[in-house]
Coordinates of C-alpha atoms in Angstrom, one line a residue:
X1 CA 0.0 0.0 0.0
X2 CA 0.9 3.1 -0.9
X3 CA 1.0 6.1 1.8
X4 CA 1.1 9.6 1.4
X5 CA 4.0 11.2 4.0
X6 CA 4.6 14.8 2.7
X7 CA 4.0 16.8 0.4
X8 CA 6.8 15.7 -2.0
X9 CA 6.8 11.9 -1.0
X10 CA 4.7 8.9 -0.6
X11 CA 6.0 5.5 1.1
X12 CA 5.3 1.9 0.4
X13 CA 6.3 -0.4 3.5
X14 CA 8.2 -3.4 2.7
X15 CA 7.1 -6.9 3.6
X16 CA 10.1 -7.5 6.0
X17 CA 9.1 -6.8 9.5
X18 CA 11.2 -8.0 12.4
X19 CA 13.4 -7.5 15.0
X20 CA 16.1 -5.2 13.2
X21 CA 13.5 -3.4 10.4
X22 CA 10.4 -3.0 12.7
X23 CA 7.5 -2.5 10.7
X24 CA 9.4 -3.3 7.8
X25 CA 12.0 -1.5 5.5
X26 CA 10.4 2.3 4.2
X27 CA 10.7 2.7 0.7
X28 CA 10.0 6.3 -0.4
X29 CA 8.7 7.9 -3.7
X30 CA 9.4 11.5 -4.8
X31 CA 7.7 13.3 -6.6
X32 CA 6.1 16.6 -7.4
X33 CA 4.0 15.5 -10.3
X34 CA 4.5 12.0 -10.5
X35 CA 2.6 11.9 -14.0
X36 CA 4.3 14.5 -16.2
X37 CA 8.0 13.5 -14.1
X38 CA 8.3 10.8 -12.9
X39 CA 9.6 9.7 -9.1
X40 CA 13.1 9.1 -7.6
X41 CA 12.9 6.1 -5.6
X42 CA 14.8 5.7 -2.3
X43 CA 15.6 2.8 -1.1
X44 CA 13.9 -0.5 -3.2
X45 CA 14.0 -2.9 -0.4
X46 CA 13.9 -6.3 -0.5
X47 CA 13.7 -8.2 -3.5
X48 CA 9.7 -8.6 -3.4
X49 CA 8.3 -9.1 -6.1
X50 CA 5.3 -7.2 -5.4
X51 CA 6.7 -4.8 -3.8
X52 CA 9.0 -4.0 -6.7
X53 CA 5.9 -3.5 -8.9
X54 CA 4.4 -1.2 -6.3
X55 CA 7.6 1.0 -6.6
X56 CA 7.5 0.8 -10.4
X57 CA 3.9 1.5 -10.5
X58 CA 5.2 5.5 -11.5
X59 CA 8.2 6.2 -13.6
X60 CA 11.2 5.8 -12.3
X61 CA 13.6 8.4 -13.0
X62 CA 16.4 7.7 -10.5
X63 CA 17.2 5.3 -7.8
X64 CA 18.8 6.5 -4.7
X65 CA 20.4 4.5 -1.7
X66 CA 21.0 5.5 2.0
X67 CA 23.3 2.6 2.8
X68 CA 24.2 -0.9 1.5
X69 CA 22.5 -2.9 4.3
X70 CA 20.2 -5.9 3.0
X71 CA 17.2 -5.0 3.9
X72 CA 17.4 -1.6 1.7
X73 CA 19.6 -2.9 -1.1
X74 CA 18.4 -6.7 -1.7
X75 CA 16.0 -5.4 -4.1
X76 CA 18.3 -2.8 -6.0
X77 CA 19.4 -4.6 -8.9
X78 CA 15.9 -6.7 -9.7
X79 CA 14.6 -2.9 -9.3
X80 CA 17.2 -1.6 -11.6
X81 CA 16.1 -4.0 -14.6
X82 CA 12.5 -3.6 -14.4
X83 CA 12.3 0.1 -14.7
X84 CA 15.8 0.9 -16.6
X85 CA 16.7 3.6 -13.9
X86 CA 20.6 5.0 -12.7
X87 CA 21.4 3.8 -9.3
X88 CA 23.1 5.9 -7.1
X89 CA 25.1 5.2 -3.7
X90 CA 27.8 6.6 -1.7
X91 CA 29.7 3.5 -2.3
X92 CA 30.3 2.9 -5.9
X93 CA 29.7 -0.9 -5.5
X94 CA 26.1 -0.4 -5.4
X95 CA 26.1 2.3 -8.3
X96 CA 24.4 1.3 -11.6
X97 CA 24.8 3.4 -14.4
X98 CA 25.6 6.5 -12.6
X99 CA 28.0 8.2 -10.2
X100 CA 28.6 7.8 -6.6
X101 CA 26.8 10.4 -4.9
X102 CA 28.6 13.4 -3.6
X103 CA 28.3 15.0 -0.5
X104 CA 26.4 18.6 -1.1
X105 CA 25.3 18.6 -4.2
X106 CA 22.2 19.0 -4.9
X107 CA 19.7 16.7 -7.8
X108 CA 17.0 17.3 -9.7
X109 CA 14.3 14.8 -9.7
X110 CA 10.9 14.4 -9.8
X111 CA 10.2 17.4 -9.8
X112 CA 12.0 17.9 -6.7
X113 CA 15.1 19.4 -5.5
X114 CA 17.4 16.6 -3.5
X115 CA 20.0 17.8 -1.7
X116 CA 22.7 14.7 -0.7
X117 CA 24.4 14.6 2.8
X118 CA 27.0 12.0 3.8
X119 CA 26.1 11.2 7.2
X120 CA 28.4 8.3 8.4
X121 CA 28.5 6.7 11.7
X122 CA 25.6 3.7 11.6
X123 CA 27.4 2.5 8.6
X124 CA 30.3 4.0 6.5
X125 CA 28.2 4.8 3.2
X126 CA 25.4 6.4 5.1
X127 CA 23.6 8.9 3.3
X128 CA 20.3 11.3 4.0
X129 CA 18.4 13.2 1.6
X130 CA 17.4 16.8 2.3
X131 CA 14.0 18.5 0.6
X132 CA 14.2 21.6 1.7
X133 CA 11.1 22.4 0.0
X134 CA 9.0 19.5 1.1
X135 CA 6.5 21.4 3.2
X136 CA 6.8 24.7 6.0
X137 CA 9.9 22.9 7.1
X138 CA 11.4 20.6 4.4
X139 CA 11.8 16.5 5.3
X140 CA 15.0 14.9 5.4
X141 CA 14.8 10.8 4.5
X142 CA 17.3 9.3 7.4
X143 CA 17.6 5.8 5.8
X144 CA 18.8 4.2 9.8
X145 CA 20.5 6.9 10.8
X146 CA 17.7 8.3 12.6
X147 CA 14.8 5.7 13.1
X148 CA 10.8 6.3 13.4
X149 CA 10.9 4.3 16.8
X150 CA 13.6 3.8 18.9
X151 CA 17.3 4.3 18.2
X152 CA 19.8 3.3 15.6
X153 CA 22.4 1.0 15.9
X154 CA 26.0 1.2 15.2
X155 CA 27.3 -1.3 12.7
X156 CA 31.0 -1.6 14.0
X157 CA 33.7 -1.9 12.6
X158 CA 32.0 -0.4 9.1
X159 CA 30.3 2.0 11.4
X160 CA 31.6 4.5 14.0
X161 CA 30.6 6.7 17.0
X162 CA 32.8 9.4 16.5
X163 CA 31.3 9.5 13.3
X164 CA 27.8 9.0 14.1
X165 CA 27.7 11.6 17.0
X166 CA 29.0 14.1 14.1
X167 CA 26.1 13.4 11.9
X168 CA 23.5 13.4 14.3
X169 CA 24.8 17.2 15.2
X170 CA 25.1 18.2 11.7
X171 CA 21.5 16.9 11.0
X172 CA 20.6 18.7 13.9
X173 CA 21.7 22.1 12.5
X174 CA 18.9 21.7 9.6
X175 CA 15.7 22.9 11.7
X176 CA 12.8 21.1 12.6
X177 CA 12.0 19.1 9.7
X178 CA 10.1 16.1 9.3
X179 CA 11.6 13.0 9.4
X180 CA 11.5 10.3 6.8
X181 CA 12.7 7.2 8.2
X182 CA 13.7 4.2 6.9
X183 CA 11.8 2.2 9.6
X184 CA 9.2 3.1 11.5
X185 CA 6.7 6.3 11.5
X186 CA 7.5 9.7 10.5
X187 CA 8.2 12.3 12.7
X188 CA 7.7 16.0 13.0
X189 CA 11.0 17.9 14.3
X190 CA 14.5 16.4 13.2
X191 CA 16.3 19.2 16.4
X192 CA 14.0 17.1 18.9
X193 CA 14.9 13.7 17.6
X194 CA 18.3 14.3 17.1
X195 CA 18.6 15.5 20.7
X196 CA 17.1 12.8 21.8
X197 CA 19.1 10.5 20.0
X198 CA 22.2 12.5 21.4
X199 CA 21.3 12.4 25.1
X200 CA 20.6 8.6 24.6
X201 CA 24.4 8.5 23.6
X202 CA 25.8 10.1 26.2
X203 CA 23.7 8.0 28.9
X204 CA 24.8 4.9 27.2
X205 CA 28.7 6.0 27.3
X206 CA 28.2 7.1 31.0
X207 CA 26.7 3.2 31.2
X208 CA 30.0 2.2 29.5
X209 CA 31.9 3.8 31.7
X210 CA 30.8 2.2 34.8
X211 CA 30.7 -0.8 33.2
X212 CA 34.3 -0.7 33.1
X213 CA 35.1 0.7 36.5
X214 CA 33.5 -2.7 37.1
X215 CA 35.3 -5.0 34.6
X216 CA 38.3 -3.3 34.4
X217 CA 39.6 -1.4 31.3
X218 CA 40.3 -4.1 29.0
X219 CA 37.1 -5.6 29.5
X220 CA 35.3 -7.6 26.3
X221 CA 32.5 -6.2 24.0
X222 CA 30.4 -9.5 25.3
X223 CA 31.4 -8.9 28.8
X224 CA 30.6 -5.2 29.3
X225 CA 27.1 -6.3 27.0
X226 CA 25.4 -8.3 29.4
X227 CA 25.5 -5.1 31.9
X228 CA 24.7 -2.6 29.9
X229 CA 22.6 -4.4 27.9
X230 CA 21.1 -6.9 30.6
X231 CA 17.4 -6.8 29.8
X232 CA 17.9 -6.5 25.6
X233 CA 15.9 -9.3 23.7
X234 CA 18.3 -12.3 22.0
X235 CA 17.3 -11.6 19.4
X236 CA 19.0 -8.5 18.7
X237 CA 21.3 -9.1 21.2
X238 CA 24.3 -9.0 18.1
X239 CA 23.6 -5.7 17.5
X240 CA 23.9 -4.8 20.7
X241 CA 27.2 -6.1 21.0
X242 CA 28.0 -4.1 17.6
X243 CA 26.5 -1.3 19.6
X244 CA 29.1 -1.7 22.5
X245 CA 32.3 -2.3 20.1
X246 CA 31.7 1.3 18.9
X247 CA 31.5 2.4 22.2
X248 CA 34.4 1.2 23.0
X249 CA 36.7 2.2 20.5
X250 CA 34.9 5.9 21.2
X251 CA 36.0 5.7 24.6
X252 CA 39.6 3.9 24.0
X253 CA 40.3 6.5 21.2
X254 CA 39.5 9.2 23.8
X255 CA 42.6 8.0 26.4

């Protein structure tokens, strides 16, 4: 199904709900008039069928990627095929046709103007996607970088915190825009996530911390996990760990 999320964009949820993707992976459409130009697709998903065909249900003028995770990128290439459009990423792997995207520049498509902003830290080729005229305050699409419900992961060793706490500030700076995640709802004010998201950081390094006043300094991501992640669920209890690695080599870098 088909939803409508902003004035410029409409989104069509993935069938791929779970543990890591929530609801499902958020696959997004823009486009002013989808008729006369045609859409820029973010993020084809997994490769469904269906939920290809949904995507393709427009023309497709471009396809754009906000990181090369499975659950966003499965679908790419089967997406590529059917509708004949230019992929592009940050990481020129996952490029069909096209260039790697650039950090500032600014694309025209669908009517739209998209303006590209390498935001690493949950992975290394993390991208968002700014439209600044996308109602009073513009959107920005977040890929996993900033989530509908609950916080982002990150994905050491291809992701970092250093990194991640960089982006989340920089996204910060762009004003209260809407948020177009890549799982979960939208949201109404990227400042108030992103300081959210911030303070969750530093609580979870303070955790660290005393985690290793406890353990001693040279204690293992698994160990210094089951404290500060004591109550998480098994099943994402890997990412958790990933979570802590990057905490680690924050705090190690730091000494």
């Amino acid at each position: 199904m088909t939803e409508t999320t902003s004035p410029l964009t409409r989104r069509v949820l993935a069938p791929n709900a779970g543990p890591m993707t929530l609801d499902g992976t958020n696959s997004y459409l823009i486009g002013a008039d989808p008729v006369e130009m045609g859409v820029v697709v973010v993020d084809p998903g997994p490769d469904d069928e269906a939920h290809l065909e949904a995507l393709a249900a427009d023309a497709v003028a471009l396809i754009l990627i906000t990181h090369h995770h499975a659950d966003h990128v499965d679908g790419v290439r089967a997406f590529a095929e059917l509708t004949g459009a230019p992929v592009r990423a940050v990481d020129p792997a996952w490029c069909i046709g096209a260039e790697p995207l650039r950090d500032g520049e600014i694309i025209e498509g669908g009517g739209a103007q998209i303006h590209v902003l390498l935001t690493p830290g949950h992975t290394a080729d993390s991208a968002c996607f700014l439209l600044p005229d996308d109602g009073p305050n513009g959107s920005v699409l977040t890929g996993d970088t900033v989530l509908g419900r609950g916080t982002s992961i990150i994905a050491d060793p291809d992701g970092a915190l250093g990194a991640y706490l960089d982006t989340l500030r920089r996204l910060r700076d762009l004003g209260p825009a809407t948020v177009l995640p890549g799982h979960g709802p939208s949201l109404p004010d990227l400042v108030a996530i992103c300081d959210a998201y911030l303070a969750h950081r530093a609580e979870r390094l303070d955790e660290v911390r005393a985690a290793l006043e406890s353990l001693g300094a040279d204690a293992s991501p698994a160990s210094v996990t089951d404290i500060v992640y004591a109550e998480t669920d098994a099943a994402v209890r890997p990412a958790a760990e990933a979570s802590v690695r990057a905490q680690l080599a924050y705090l190690r870098a730091e000494e």
